[in-house]
Every structure is written in C-alpha cells, then in structure tokens.
Amino acid sequence: MNKKELGPRRRRELKTVSLMIQRYQQANAPQENERYLQLAEYAKKRLERCYFQERKPACQKCPIHCYQPAQREEIKAVMRWAGPRMLRYAPLTTLWHLLDELRPAPPLRKKHR
C-alpha cells in the first residue's frame, strides 16, 4: 500500500472526522459550506500523508502535529463541539474512536525526534 492509499484505520479516522465536521457545520454555520469542505479536504490530505500510516495514534496523542496552526485551532473547535454529541449520532463510530484513543503512539525514528 502506498502512503496515499488509506487503509482501514485511516479510512475509519476520515469517516469520523468528516462526520464531526459535517455535524458542526450543520449546527453552527450552515451557510459556510465551502469553508468546511476545505477543512474536510485538508483533514483528508493530512491522513493521506500521515507519518505513522496505519499505526496512527489518535491525533491528541500523536507526537507529530501535522496540522498548520490555523487549521489545528479550527479542527479542535469542531472536535470539542462534535465529540460529546457523536455517541448519539454515530455510536459505533464513537466506540471505534474511543478504542483508537487507547492506542499508544508508536516510537519515532531518530530523524523525527
């Protein structure tokens, strides 16, 4: 599998973050469709280029912060709002996400320390 092909772990992560962005936008800024489409596309690109690929930890546990500061703040706001509501809208997706959060971050190779 090349780096841009998303395996099951990263596809699940993409589904989760896309759902969070969609829910956030519907509730808070339905008129700003383009802005949130761009954020979802940015998240997809970050997942495609993830250093850890299928061994990827949850973003909050990752030692490599791959989001640019502006997008990081935006996705944090989305996740802070959508996270608690996910159990109601997507219980299975939420369960997988919680299990993924238990996964420790793999060690970094020396060049990334």
CSV table of N, CA and C in Angstrom, one decimal:
chain,number,residue,atom,x,y,z
A,1,MET,N,0.9,-1.2,0.0
A,1,MET,CA,0.0,0.0,0.0
A,1,MET,C,0.9,1.2,0.0
A,2,ASN,N,0.6,2.1,-0.9
A,2,ASN,CA,1.4,3.4,-0.9
A,2,ASN,C,0.9,4.3,0.1
A,3,LYS,N,1.6,5.4,0.4
A,3,LYS,CA,1.3,6.2,1.6
A,3,LYS,C,-0.1,6.9,1.4
A,4,LYS,N,-0.5,7.2,0.1
A,4,LYS,CA,-1.7,8.0,-0.1
A,4,LYS,C,-2.9,7.1,0.0
A,5,GLU,N,-2.8,5.7,-0.2
A,5,GLU,CA,-3.9,4.8,-0.1
A,5,GLU,C,-4.3,4.7,1.4
A,6,LEU,N,-5.5,4.9,1.7
A,6,LEU,CA,-5.9,4.8,3.1
A,6,LEU,C,-6.3,3.4,3.4
A,7,GLY,N,-5.7,2.8,4.4
A,7,GLY,CA,-6.1,1.5,4.9
A,7,GLY,C,-7.3,1.6,5.8
A,8,PRO,N,-7.7,0.5,6.4
A,8,PRO,CA,-8.9,0.6,7.2
A,8,PRO,C,-8.9,1.5,8.4
A,9,ARG,N,-7.7,1.7,9.1
A,9,ARG,CA,-7.6,2.6,10.2
A,9,ARG,C,-7.8,4.0,9.8
A,10,ARG,N,-7.1,4.4,8.8
A,10,ARG,CA,-7.2,5.8,8.3
A,10,ARG,C,-8.5,6.1,7.7
A,11,ARG,N,-9.1,5.1,7.0
A,11,ARG,CA,-10.5,5.3,6.4
A,11,ARG,C,-11.5,5.6,7.5
A,12,ARG,N,-11.3,4.8,8.6
A,12,ARG,CA,-12.2,5.0,9.8
A,12,ARG,C,-12.0,6.4,10.4
A,13,GLU,N,-10.8,6.8,10.5
A,13,GLU,CA,-10.5,8.1,11.0
A,13,GLU,C,-11.1,9.2,10.1
A,14,LEU,N,-10.9,9.0,8.8
A,14,LEU,CA,-11.5,10.0,7.9
A,14,LEU,C,-13.0,10.1,8.0
A,15,LYS,N,-13.7,8.9,8.1
A,15,LYS,CA,-15.1,8.9,8.3
A,15,LYS,C,-15.5,9.7,9.6
A,16,THR,N,-14.8,9.4,10.6
A,16,THR,CA,-15.1,10.1,11.9
A,16,THR,C,-14.9,11.6,11.8
A,17,VAL,N,-13.8,12.0,11.3
A,17,VAL,CA,-13.5,13.5,11.3
A,17,VAL,C,-14.5,14.2,10.3
A,18,SER,N,-14.8,13.5,9.2
A,18,SER,CA,-15.8,14.1,8.2
A,18,SER,C,-17.2,14.2,8.8
A,19,LEU,N,-17.6,13.2,9.6
A,19,LEU,CA,-18.9,13.3,10.3
A,19,LEU,C,-18.9,14.4,11.3
A,20,MET,N,-17.8,14.6,12.0
A,20,MET,CA,-17.7,15.6,13.0
A,20,MET,C,-17.8,17.0,12.4
A,21,ILE,N,-17.1,17.2,11.3
A,21,ILE,CA,-17.1,18.5,10.6
A,21,ILE,C,-18.5,18.7,10.0
A,22,GLN,N,-19.1,17.7,9.5
A,22,GLN,CA,-20.5,17.9,8.9
A,22,GLN,C,-21.5,18.3,10.0
A,23,ARG,N,-21.4,17.6,11.1
A,23,ARG,CA,-22.4,17.9,12.2
A,23,ARG,C,-22.1,19.3,12.8
A,24,TYR,N,-20.9,19.7,12.9
A,24,TYR,CA,-20.5,21.0,13.4
A,24,TYR,C,-21.0,22.1,12.5
A,25,GLN,N,-20.8,21.9,11.2
A,25,GLN,CA,-21.2,22.9,10.2
A,25,GLN,C,-22.8,23.0,10.2
A,26,GLN,N,-23.5,21.9,10.2
A,26,GLN,CA,-24.9,21.9,10.2
A,26,GLN,C,-25.5,22.7,11.4
A,27,ALA,N,-24.9,22.5,12.5
A,27,ALA,CA,-25.4,23.2,13.7
A,27,ALA,C,-24.9,24.6,13.9
A,28,ASN,N,-23.7,24.9,13.4
A,28,ASN,CA,-23.2,26.2,13.8
A,28,ASN,C,-23.0,27.2,12.6
A,29,ALA,N,-22.8,26.7,11.4
A,29,ALA,CA,-22.5,27.6,10.3
A,29,ALA,C,-23.0,27.0,9.0
A,30,PRO,N,-24.3,26.7,8.9
A,30,PRO,CA,-24.8,26.0,7.6
A,30,PRO,C,-24.5,26.8,6.4
A,31,GLN,N,-24.4,28.1,6.5
A,31,GLN,CA,-24.1,28.9,5.3
A,31,GLN,C,-22.6,28.9,4.8
A,32,GLU,N,-21.8,28.4,5.6
A,32,GLU,CA,-20.3,28.4,5.3
A,32,GLU,C,-19.9,27.0,4.8
A,33,ASN,N,-20.6,26.5,3.8
A,33,ASN,CA,-20.3,25.2,3.3
A,33,ASN,C,-18.9,25.1,2.7
A,34,GLU,N,-18.4,26.0,2.0
A,34,GLU,CA,-17.1,26.0,1.3
A,34,GLU,C,-16.0,25.9,2.4
A,35,ARG,N,-16.1,26.6,3.4
A,35,ARG,CA,-15.1,26.6,4.5
A,35,ARG,C,-14.9,25.2,5.1
A,36,TYR,N,-16.0,24.5,5.3
A,36,TYR,CA,-15.9,23.2,6.0
A,36,TYR,C,-15.6,22.1,5.0
A,37,LEU,N,-15.9,22.3,3.7
A,37,LEU,CA,-15.5,21.4,2.7
A,37,LEU,C,-13.9,21.5,2.6
A,38,GLN,N,-13.4,22.7,2.7
A,38,GLN,CA,-11.9,22.8,2.6
A,38,GLN,C,-11.3,22.2,3.9
A,39,LEU,N,-11.9,22.3,5.0
A,39,LEU,CA,-11.4,21.7,6.2
A,39,LEU,C,-11.4,20.2,6.1
A,40,ALA,N,-12.5,19.7,5.6
A,40,ALA,CA,-12.5,18.2,5.4
A,40,ALA,C,-11.5,17.7,4.4
A,41,GLU,N,-11.3,18.5,3.4
A,41,GLU,CA,-10.3,18.1,2.4
A,41,GLU,C,-8.9,18.2,3.0
A,42,TYR,N,-8.6,19.2,3.8
A,42,TYR,CA,-7.3,19.3,4.5
A,42,TYR,C,-7.1,18.1,5.4
A,43,ALA,N,-8.1,17.8,6.2
A,43,ALA,CA,-8.0,16.6,7.1
A,43,ALA,C,-7.7,15.3,6.3
A,44,LYS,N,-8.3,15.2,5.1
A,44,LYS,CA,-8.1,14.0,4.3
A,44,LYS,C,-6.6,14.0,3.8
A,45,LYS,N,-6.1,15.1,3.4
A,45,LYS,CA,-4.7,15.2,3.0
A,45,LYS,C,-3.7,14.9,4.1
A,46,ARG,N,-4.1,15.4,5.3
A,46,ARG,CA,-3.2,15.1,6.4
A,46,ARG,C,-3.2,13.6,6.7
A,47,LEU,N,-4.4,12.9,6.6
A,47,LEU,CA,-4.4,11.5,6.9
A,47,LEU,C,-3.7,10.7,5.8
A,48,GLU,N,-3.8,11.2,4.5
A,48,GLU,CA,-3.1,10.5,3.4
A,48,GLU,C,-1.6,10.6,3.6
A,49,ARG,N,-1.1,11.6,4.2
A,49,ARG,CA,0.4,11.8,4.4
A,49,ARG,C,0.8,11.5,5.8
A,50,CYS,N,0.0,10.8,6.6
A,50,CYS,CA,0.3,10.5,8.0
A,50,CYS,C,1.6,9.7,8.1
A,51,TYR,N,2.5,10.2,8.9
A,51,TYR,CA,3.8,9.6,9.1
A,51,TYR,C,3.7,8.1,9.6
A,52,PHE,N,2.7,7.9,10.5
A,52,PHE,CA,2.5,6.6,11.1
A,52,PHE,C,1.6,5.7,10.2
A,53,GLN,N,1.0,6.2,9.2
A,53,GLN,CA,0.1,5.4,8.4
A,53,GLN,C,-0.9,4.6,9.2
A,54,GLU,N,-1.0,3.3,9.0
A,54,GLU,CA,-2.0,2.5,9.7
A,54,GLU,C,-1.7,2.3,11.2
A,55,ARG,N,-0.5,2.7,11.7
A,55,ARG,CA,-0.2,2.6,13.1
A,55,ARG,C,-0.6,3.9,13.8
A,56,LYS,N,-1.3,4.8,13.1
A,56,LYS,CA,-1.6,6.1,13.5
A,56,LYS,C,-2.3,6.1,14.9
A,57,PRO,N,-1.8,6.9,15.8
A,57,PRO,CA,-2.5,7.0,17.1
A,57,PRO,C,-3.6,8.1,16.9
A,58,ALA,N,-4.4,8.3,18.0
A,58,ALA,CA,-5.3,9.4,17.9
A,58,ALA,C,-4.6,10.7,17.8
A,59,CYS,N,-5.1,11.7,17.2
A,59,CYS,CA,-4.4,12.9,16.9
A,59,CYS,C,-3.9,13.6,18.2
A,60,GLN,N,-4.7,13.5,19.3
A,60,GLN,CA,-4.4,14.2,20.5
A,60,GLN,C,-3.2,13.5,21.2
A,61,LYS,N,-2.9,12.2,20.8
A,61,LYS,CA,-1.7,11.5,21.4
A,61,LYS,C,-0.5,11.5,20.5
A,62,CYS,N,-0.7,12.1,19.3
A,62,CYS,CA,0.4,12.0,18.3
A,62,CYS,C,1.5,13.0,18.6
A,63,PRO,N,2.8,12.5,18.5
A,63,PRO,CA,3.9,13.4,18.8
A,63,PRO,C,4.2,14.3,17.7
A,64,ILE,N,3.6,14.1,16.5
A,64,ILE,CA,3.9,14.9,15.3
A,64,ILE,C,2.6,15.7,15.1
A,65,HIS,N,2.7,17.0,15.2
A,65,HIS,CA,1.5,17.9,14.9
A,65,HIS,C,1.5,18.3,13.4
A,66,CYS,N,0.8,17.6,12.6
A,66,CYS,CA,0.9,17.8,11.2
A,66,CYS,C,-0.1,18.9,10.6
A,67,TYR,N,-1.0,19.4,11.5
A,67,TYR,CA,-1.9,20.5,11.0
A,67,TYR,C,-1.2,21.8,11.2
A,68,GLN,N,-1.4,22.7,10.3
A,68,GLN,CA,-1.0,24.1,10.4
A,68,GLN,C,-1.7,24.7,11.6
A,69,PRO,N,-1.2,25.7,12.3
A,69,PRO,CA,-1.8,26.3,13.5
A,69,PRO,C,-3.3,26.7,13.3
A,70,ALA,N,-3.6,27.4,12.2
A,70,ALA,CA,-5.0,27.9,12.0
A,70,ALA,C,-5.9,26.7,11.8
A,71,GLN,N,-5.5,25.7,11.0
A,71,GLN,CA,-6.4,24.5,10.8
A,71,GLN,C,-6.5,23.7,12.1
A,72,ARG,N,-5.4,23.7,12.9
A,72,ARG,CA,-5.4,22.9,14.1
A,72,ARG,C,-6.4,23.5,15.1
A,73,GLU,N,-6.5,24.9,15.2
A,73,GLU,CA,-7.4,25.5,16.1
A,73,GLU,C,-8.9,25.3,15.6
A,74,GLU,N,-9.1,25.3,14.3
A,74,GLU,CA,-10.4,25.1,13.7
A,74,GLU,C,-10.9,23.6,14.0
A,75,ILE,N,-10.0,22.7,13.7
A,75,ILE,CA,-10.4,21.3,13.9
A,75,ILE,C,-10.6,21.0,15.4
A,76,LYS,N,-9.8,21.6,16.3
A,76,LYS,CA,-10.0,21.5,17.7
A,76,LYS,C,-11.4,22.0,18.1
A,77,ALA,N,-11.8,23.1,17.6
A,77,ALA,CA,-13.2,23.6,17.9
A,77,ALA,C,-14.2,22.7,17.4
A,78,VAL,N,-14.1,22.1,16.2
A,78,VAL,CA,-15.0,21.2,15.7
A,78,VAL,C,-15.1,19.9,16.6
A,79,MET,N,-13.9,19.4,17.0
A,79,MET,CA,-13.9,18.2,17.8
A,79,MET,C,-14.5,18.4,19.2
A,80,ARG,N,-14.1,19.6,19.8
A,80,ARG,CA,-14.7,19.9,21.1
A,80,ARG,C,-16.2,19.9,21.1
A,81,TRP,N,-16.8,20.5,20.0
A,81,TRP,CA,-18.2,20.6,19.9
A,81,TRP,C,-18.8,19.2,19.6
A,82,ALA,N,-18.3,18.6,18.5
A,82,ALA,CA,-18.9,17.4,18.0
A,82,ALA,C,-18.6,16.1,18.8
A,83,GLY,N,-17.5,16.1,19.5
A,83,GLY,CA,-17.1,14.8,20.2
A,83,GLY,C,-18.2,14.4,21.2
A,84,PRO,N,-18.6,15.2,22.1
A,84,PRO,CA,-19.6,14.7,23.0
A,84,PRO,C,-21.0,14.3,22.4
A,85,ARG,N,-21.3,14.9,21.2
A,85,ARG,CA,-22.5,14.6,20.6
A,85,ARG,C,-22.5,13.3,19.7
A,86,MET,N,-21.3,12.8,19.4
A,86,MET,CA,-21.1,11.7,18.5
A,86,MET,C,-21.7,10.4,19.0
A,87,LEU,N,-21.8,10.2,20.2
A,87,LEU,CA,-22.4,9.0,20.8
A,87,LEU,C,-23.8,8.9,20.3
A,88,ARG,N,-24.5,10.0,20.3
A,88,ARG,CA,-25.9,10.0,19.9
A,88,ARG,C,-26.1,9.7,18.4
A,89,TYR,N,-25.2,10.3,17.6
A,89,TYR,CA,-25.4,10.3,16.1
A,89,TYR,C,-24.7,9.1,15.5
A,90,ALA,N,-23.6,8.7,16.0
A,90,ALA,CA,-22.8,7.6,15.4
A,90,ALA,C,-22.2,6.8,16.5
A,91,PRO,N,-22.9,5.9,17.2
A,91,PRO,CA,-22.4,5.2,18.4
A,91,PRO,C,-21.3,4.3,18.0
A,92,LEU,N,-21.4,3.6,16.9
A,92,LEU,CA,-20.3,2.6,16.6
A,92,LEU,C,-19.0,3.3,16.2
A,93,THR,N,-19.2,4.4,15.4
A,93,THR,CA,-18.0,5.2,15.1
A,93,THR,C,-17.4,5.8,16.3
A,94,THR,N,-18.2,6.2,17.3
A,94,THR,CA,-17.6,6.8,18.5
A,94,THR,C,-16.9,5.7,19.3
A,95,LEU,N,-17.4,4.5,19.4
A,95,LEU,CA,-16.8,3.4,20.1
A,95,LEU,C,-15.4,3.1,19.4
A,96,TRP,N,-15.3,3.1,18.1
A,96,TRP,CA,-14.1,2.8,17.5
A,96,TRP,C,-13.1,3.9,17.8
A,97,HIS,N,-13.6,5.2,17.8
A,97,HIS,CA,-12.7,6.3,18.0
A,97,HIS,C,-12.1,6.2,19.5
A,98,LEU,N,-13.0,5.9,20.4
A,98,LEU,CA,-12.5,5.7,21.8
A,98,LEU,C,-11.5,4.6,21.9
A,99,LEU,N,-11.7,3.5,21.2
A,99,LEU,CA,-10.7,2.4,21.3
A,99,LEU,C,-9.4,2.9,20.6
A,100,ASP,N,-9.5,3.7,19.6
A,100,ASP,CA,-8.3,4.2,18.9
A,100,ASP,C,-7.5,5.1,19.9
A,101,GLU,N,-8.2,5.8,20.7
A,101,GLU,CA,-7.6,6.7,21.6
A,101,GLU,C,-6.7,6.0,22.7
A,102,LEU,N,-7.1,4.7,22.9
A,102,LEU,CA,-6.3,3.9,23.9
A,102,LEU,C,-5.0,3.4,23.3
A,103,ARG,N,-4.9,3.5,22.0
A,103,ARG,CA,-3.7,3.0,21.3
A,103,ARG,C,-2.5,4.0,21.6
A,104,PRO,N,-1.4,3.5,22.0
A,104,PRO,CA,-0.2,4.4,22.3
A,104,PRO,C,0.4,4.8,20.9
A,105,ALA,N,1.1,5.9,21.0
A,105,ALA,CA,1.8,6.4,19.8
A,105,ALA,C,3.0,5.6,19.6
A,106,PRO,N,3.2,5.1,18.3
A,106,PRO,CA,4.4,4.4,18.1
A,106,PRO,C,5.7,5.2,18.3
A,107,PRO,N,6.8,4.6,18.5
A,107,PRO,CA,8.0,5.4,18.7
A,107,PRO,C,8.4,6.1,17.4
A,108,LEU,N,9.1,7.3,17.5
A,108,LEU,CA,9.6,8.0,16.4
A,108,LEU,C,10.9,7.5,16.0
A,109,ARG,N,11.2,7.5,14.7
A,109,ARG,CA,12.6,7.2,14.3
A,109,ARG,C,13.5,8.4,14.7
A,110,LYS,N,14.8,8.2,14.8
A,110,LYS,CA,15.7,9.3,15.2
A,110,LYS,C,15.6,10.6,14.5
A,111,LYS,N,15.3,10.5,13.2
A,111,LYS,CA,15.3,11.8,12.4
A,111,LYS,C,14.1,12.7,12.8
A,112,HIS,N,13.1,12.1,13.4
A,112,HIS,CA,11.9,12.9,13.8
A,112,HIS,C,11.9,13.3,15.2
A,113,ARG,N,12.9,13.0,16.0
A,113,ARG,CA,12.9,13.4,17.4
A,113,ARG,C,13.3,14.8,17.6
